[in-house]
Coordinates of C-alpha atoms in Angstrom, one line a residue:
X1 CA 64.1 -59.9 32.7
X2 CA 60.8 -57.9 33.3
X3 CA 57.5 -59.2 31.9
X4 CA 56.4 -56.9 28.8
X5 CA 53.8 -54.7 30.3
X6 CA 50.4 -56.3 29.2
X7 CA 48.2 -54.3 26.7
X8 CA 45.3 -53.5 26.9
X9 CA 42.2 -55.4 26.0
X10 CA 40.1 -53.7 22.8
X11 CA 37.0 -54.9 24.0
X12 CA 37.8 -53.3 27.4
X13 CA 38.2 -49.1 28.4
X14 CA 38.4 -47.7 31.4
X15 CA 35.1 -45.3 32.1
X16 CA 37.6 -42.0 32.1
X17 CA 37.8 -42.9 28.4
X18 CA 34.9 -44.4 27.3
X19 CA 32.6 -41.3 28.6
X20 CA 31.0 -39.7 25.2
X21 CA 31.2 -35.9 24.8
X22 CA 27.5 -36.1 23.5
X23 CA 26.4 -32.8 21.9
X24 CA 23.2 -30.5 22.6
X25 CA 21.7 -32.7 19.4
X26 CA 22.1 -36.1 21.3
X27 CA 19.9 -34.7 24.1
X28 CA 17.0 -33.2 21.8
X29 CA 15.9 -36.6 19.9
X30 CA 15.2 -38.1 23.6
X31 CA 13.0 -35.4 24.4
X32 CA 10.5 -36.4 21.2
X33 CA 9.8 -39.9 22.9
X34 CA 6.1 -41.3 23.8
X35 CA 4.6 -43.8 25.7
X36 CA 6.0 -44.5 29.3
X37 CA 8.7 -42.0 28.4
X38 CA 6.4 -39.1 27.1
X39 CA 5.8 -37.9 30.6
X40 CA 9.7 -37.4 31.1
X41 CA 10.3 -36.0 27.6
X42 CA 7.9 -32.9 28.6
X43 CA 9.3 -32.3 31.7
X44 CA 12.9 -32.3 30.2
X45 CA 11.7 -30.4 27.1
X46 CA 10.2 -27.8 29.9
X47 CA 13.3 -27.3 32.1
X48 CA 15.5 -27.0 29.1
X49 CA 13.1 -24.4 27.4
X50 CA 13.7 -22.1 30.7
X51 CA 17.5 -22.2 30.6
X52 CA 17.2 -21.2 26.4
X53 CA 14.9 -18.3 28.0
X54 CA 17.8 -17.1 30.6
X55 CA 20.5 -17.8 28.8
X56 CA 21.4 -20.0 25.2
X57 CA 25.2 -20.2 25.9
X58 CA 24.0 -22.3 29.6
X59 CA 21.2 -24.1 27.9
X60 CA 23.9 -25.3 25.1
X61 CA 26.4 -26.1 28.1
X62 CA 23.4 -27.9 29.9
X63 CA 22.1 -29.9 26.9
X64 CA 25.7 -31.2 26.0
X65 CA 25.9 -32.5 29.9
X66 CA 22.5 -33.9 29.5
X67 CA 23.1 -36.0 26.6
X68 CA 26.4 -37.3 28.2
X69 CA 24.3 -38.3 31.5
X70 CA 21.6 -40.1 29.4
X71 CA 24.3 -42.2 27.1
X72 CA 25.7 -43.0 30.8
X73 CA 23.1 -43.9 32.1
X74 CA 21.6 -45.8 29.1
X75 CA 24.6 -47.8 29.1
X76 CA 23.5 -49.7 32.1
X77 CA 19.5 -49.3 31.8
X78 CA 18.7 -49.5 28.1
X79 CA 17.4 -47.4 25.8
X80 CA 14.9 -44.6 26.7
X81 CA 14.6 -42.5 29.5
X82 CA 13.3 -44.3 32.4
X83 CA 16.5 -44.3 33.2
X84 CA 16.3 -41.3 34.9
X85 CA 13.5 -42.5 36.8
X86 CA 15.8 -45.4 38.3
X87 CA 19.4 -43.5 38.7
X88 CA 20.7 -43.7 41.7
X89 CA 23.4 -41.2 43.6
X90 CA 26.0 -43.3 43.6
X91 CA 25.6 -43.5 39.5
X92 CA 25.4 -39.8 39.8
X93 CA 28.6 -39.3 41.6
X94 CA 30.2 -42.0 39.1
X95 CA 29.0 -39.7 36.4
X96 CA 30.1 -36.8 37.4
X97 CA 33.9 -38.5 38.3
X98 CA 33.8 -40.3 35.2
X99 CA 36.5 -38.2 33.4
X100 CA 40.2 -38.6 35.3
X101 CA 41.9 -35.1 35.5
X102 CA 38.6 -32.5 34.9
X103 CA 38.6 -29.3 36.1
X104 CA 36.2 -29.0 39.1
X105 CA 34.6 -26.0 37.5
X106 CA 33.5 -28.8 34.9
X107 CA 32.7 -31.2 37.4
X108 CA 30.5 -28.3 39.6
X109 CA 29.2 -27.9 36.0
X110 CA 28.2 -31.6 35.6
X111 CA 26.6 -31.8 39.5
X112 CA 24.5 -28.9 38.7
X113 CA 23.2 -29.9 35.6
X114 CA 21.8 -33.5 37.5
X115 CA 20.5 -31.8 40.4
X116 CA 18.5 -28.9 38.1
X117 CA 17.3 -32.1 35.4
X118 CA 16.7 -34.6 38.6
X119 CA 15.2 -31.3 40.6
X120 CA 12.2 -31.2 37.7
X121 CA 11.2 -34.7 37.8
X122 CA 11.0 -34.6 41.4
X123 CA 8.6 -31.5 41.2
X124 CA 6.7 -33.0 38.7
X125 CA 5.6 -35.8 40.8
X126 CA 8.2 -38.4 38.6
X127 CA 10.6 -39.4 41.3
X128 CA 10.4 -39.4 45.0
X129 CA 14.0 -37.8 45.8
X130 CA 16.9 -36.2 44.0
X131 CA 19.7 -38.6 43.3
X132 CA 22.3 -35.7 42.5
X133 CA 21.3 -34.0 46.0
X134 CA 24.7 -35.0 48.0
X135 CA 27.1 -35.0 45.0
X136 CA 30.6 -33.5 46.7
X137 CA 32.8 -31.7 45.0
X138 CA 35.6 -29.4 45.7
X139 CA 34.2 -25.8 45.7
X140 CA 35.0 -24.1 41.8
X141 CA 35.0 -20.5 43.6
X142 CA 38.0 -21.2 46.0
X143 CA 40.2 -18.4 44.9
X144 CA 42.7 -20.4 43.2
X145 CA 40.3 -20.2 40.3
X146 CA 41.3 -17.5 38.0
X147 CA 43.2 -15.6 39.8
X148 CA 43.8 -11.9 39.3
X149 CA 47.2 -11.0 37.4
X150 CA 49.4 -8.8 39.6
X151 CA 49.2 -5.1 38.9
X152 CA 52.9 -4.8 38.4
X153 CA 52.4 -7.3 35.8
X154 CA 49.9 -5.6 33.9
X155 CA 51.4 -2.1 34.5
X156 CA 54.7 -3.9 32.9
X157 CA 53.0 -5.1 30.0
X158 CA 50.9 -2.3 29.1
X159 CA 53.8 0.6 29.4
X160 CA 55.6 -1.6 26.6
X161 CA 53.0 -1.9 24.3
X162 CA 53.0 2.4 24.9
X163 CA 56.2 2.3 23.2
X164 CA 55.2 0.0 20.5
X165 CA 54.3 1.3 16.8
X166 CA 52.8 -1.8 15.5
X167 CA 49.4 -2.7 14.3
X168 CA 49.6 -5.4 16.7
X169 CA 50.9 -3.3 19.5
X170 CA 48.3 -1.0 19.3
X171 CA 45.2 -3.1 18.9
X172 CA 46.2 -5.4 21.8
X173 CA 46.9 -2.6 24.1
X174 CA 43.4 -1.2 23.1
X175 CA 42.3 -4.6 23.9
X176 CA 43.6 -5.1 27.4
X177 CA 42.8 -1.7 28.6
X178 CA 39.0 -1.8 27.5
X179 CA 39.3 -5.1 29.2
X180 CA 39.9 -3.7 32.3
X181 CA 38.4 -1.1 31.9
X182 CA 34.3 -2.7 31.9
X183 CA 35.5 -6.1 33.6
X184 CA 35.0 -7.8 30.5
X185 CA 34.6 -11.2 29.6
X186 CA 36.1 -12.8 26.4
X187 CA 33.2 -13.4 24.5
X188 CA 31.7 -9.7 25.1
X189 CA 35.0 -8.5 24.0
X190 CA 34.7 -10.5 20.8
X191 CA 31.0 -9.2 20.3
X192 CA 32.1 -5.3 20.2
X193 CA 31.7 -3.3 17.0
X194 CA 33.0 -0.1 16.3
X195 CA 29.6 1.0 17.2
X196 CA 29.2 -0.1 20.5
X197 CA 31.6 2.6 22.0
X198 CA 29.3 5.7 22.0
X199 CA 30.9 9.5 22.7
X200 CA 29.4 12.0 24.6
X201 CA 31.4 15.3 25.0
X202 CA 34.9 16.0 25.2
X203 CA 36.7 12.4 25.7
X204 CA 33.9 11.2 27.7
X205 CA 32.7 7.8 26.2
X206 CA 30.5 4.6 26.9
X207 CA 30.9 1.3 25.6
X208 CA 27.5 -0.8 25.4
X209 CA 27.5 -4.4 24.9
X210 CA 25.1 -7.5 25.8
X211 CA 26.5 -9.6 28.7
X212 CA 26.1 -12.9 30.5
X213 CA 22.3 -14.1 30.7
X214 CA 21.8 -11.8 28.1
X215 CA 22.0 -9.5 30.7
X216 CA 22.6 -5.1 28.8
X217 CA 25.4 -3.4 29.9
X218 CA 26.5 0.3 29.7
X219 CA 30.0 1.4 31.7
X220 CA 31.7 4.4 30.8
X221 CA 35.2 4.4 30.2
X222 CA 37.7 7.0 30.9
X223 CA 40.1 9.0 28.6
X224 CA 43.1 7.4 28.5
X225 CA 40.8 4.1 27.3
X226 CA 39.3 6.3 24.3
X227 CA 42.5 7.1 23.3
X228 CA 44.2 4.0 23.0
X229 CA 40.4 2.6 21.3
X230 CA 40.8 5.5 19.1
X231 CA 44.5 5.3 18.0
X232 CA 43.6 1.3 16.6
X233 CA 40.7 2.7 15.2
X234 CA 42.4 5.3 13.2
X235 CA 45.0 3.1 12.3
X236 CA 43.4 -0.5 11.3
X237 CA 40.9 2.4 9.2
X238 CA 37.4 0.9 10.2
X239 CA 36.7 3.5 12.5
X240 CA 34.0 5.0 10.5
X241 CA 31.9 1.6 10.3
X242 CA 29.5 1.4 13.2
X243 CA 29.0 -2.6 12.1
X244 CA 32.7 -3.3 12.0
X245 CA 34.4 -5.7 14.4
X246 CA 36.0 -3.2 17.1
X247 CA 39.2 -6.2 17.0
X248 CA 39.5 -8.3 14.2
X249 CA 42.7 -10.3 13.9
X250 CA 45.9 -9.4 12.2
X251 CA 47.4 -13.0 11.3
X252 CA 49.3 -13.5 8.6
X253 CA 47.0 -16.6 7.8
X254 CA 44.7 -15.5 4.8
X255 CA 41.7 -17.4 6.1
X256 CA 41.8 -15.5 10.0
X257 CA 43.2 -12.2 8.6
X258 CA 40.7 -9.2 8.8
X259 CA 38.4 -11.5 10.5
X260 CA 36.8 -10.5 13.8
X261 CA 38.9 -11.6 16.8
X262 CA 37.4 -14.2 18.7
X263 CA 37.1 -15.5 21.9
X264 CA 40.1 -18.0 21.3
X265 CA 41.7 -15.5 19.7
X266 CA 41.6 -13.2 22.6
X267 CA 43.0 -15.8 25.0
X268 CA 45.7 -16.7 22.7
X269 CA 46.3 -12.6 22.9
X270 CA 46.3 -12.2 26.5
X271 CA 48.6 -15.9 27.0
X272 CA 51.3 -13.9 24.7
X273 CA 51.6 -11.5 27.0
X274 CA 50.6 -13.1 30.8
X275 CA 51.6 -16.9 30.5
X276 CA 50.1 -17.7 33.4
X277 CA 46.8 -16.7 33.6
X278 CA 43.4 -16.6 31.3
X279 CA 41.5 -13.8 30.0
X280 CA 39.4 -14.1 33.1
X281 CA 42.4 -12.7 34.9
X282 CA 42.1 -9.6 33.1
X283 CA 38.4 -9.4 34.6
X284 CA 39.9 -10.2 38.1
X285 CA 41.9 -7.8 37.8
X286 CA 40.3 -4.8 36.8
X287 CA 37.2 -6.3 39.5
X288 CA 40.1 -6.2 42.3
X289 CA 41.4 -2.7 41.8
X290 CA 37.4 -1.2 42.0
X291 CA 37.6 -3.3 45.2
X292 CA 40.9 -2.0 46.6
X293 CA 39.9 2.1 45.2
X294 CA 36.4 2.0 46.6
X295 CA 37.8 1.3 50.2
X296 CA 37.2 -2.5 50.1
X297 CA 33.3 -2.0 49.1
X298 CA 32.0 -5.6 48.1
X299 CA 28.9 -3.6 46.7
X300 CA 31.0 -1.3 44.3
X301 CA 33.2 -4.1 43.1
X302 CA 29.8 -6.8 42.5
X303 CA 28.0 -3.9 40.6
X304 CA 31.2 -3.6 38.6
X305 CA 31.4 -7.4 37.9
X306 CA 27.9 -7.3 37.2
X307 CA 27.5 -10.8 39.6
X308 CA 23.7 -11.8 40.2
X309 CA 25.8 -13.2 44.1
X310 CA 28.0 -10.7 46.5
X311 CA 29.4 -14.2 47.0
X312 CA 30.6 -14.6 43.8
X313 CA 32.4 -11.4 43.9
X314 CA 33.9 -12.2 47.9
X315 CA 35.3 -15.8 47.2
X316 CA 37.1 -15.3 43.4
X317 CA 38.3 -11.9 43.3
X318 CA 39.0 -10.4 46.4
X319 CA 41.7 -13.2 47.7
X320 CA 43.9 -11.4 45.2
X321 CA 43.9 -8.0 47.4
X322 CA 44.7 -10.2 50.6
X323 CA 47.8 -11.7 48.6
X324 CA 49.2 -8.5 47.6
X325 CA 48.7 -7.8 51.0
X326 CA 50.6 -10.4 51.7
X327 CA 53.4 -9.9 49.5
X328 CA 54.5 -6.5 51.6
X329 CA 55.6 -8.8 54.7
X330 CA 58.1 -11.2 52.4
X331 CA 61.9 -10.6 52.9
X332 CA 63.8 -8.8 50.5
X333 CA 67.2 -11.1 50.4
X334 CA 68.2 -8.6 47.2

């Protein structure tokens, strides 16, 4: 008879479940300490201050990681940050591995926020090296991340919503074509009021919105976009409010109904209708074709994705070209 498997221990977890998703707020009472620790606390008040400048959604993804690395670290060193002062690269790397299954976009996340923190104190004269220096991980941007949705796919899905008459049909074909239209991310999509699309002329049209790093955007969009933009406008009735939503949700749920679609809604959207992929695949997409109709021009296709790196552009987007590429030397056994 087999021994009952032996349970585990209360007192004891394993560090992939014992690691605290600490808030922005856990990080900002550290930063208010004095003596020893005051030195550290203005330095780390300093570096977090320029990320708020750049951009607040980073700085709030930076200040969660930050109070997750000093509850860490604390855990073997005490209370107050000298801590980071002591750290070493191997408790960096155990940091950043802590969790079992991440995502290595979260883990790139993780390594970046110790060597920017770690990077400051050096700079400041606080510590002689940078523990987080040699932290490995498995590149974010391989191509596998994100990946563009086929254009048959899209074609597919967008030519049945044509034929649809519903208020859902029409808004979420307005959705995926503006989409792909500017390259857009969710959370720009979910910022857009009716005003943001301005007309100029006959069916000529821009669509103005504020972007990554807080970063102003203005990309026209063509015809057939305006159309589809214009046919949920005229038949969800807000058209004529410049501070309306341009997509608000249509759920059946009285609290979410009316209410302007967000970013989770929008991924919800876009799962209903491509299983596989996230909303980012939309931006892949519509970043891919530019690349494929202007020749293969990284320059064209990073201006369109609005990416500070051509790099950025090379290694995530454009491996979906060379697969469809790909795809016209397979066997057709039908």
């Amino acid at each position: 008879m087999p021994s009952p498997r032996r349970q585990p221990s209360k007192g004891r977890q394993s560090p992939a479940t014992t690691l605290p998703a600490a808030s922005g707020a856990a990080f900002l009472p550290a930063l208010k300490a004095s003596g020893p620790d005051e030195a550290v606390a203005r330095v780390l008040a300093a570096w977090m201050r320029q990320h708020e400048e750049r951009s607040p959604r980073t700085a709030r993804a930076y200040k969660r990681e930050a109070g997750a690395l000093l509850t860490f670290l604390q855990r073997m060193y005490g209370p107050g940050l000298g801590c980071l002062l002591t750290a070493k690269p191997s408790e960096c790397s155990a940091f950043v591995h802590a969790v079992l299954g991440l995502a290595a976009s979260s883990r790139a996340l993780k390594a970046a926020v110790l060597r920017g923190l770690f990077g400051a104190l050096v700079i400041e004269g606080l510590r002689p090296t940078n523990p987080a220096t040699d932290i490995r991980i498995r590149n974010a941007a391989s191509g596998k991340h994100h990946p563009a949705m086929s254009q048959a796919s899209v074609v597919a899905v967008l030519d049945g919503l044509k034929e649809g008459e519903s208020l859902r049909d029409v808004r979420d074909r307005a959705l995926l074509l503006l989409a792909l239209a500017v390259g857009a991310r969710r959370f720009e999509l979910a910022a857009l009021n009716v005003g943001n699309i301005q007309r100029e002329g006959e069916g000529k049209a821009f669509v103005e919105f504020t972007g990554k790093g807080k970063k102003s955007a203005r990309m026209s969009i063509k015809a057939g976009v305006l159309r589809a933009i214009d046919r949920w406008l005229a038949m969800a009735g807000h058209g004529s409010k410049p501070d309306s939503a341009l997509f608000h949700n249509l759920s059946h749920r009285r609290e979410h109904a009316g209410r302007r679609l967000t970013g989770g809604g929008i991924r919800v959207i876009v799962k209903r209708y491509f299983p596989r992929h996230s909303p980012h695949g939309l931006r892949a997409r519509g970043i891919t074709d530019v690349w494929q109709q202007s020749g293969a021009n990284l320059g064209h296709a990073q201006a369109f994705a609005r990416h500070s790196s051509p790099a950025v552009t090379e290694r995530i987007y454009i491996q979906a070209e060379k697969l469809e590429r790909a795809l016209e030397y397979t066997y057709d056994y039908v």
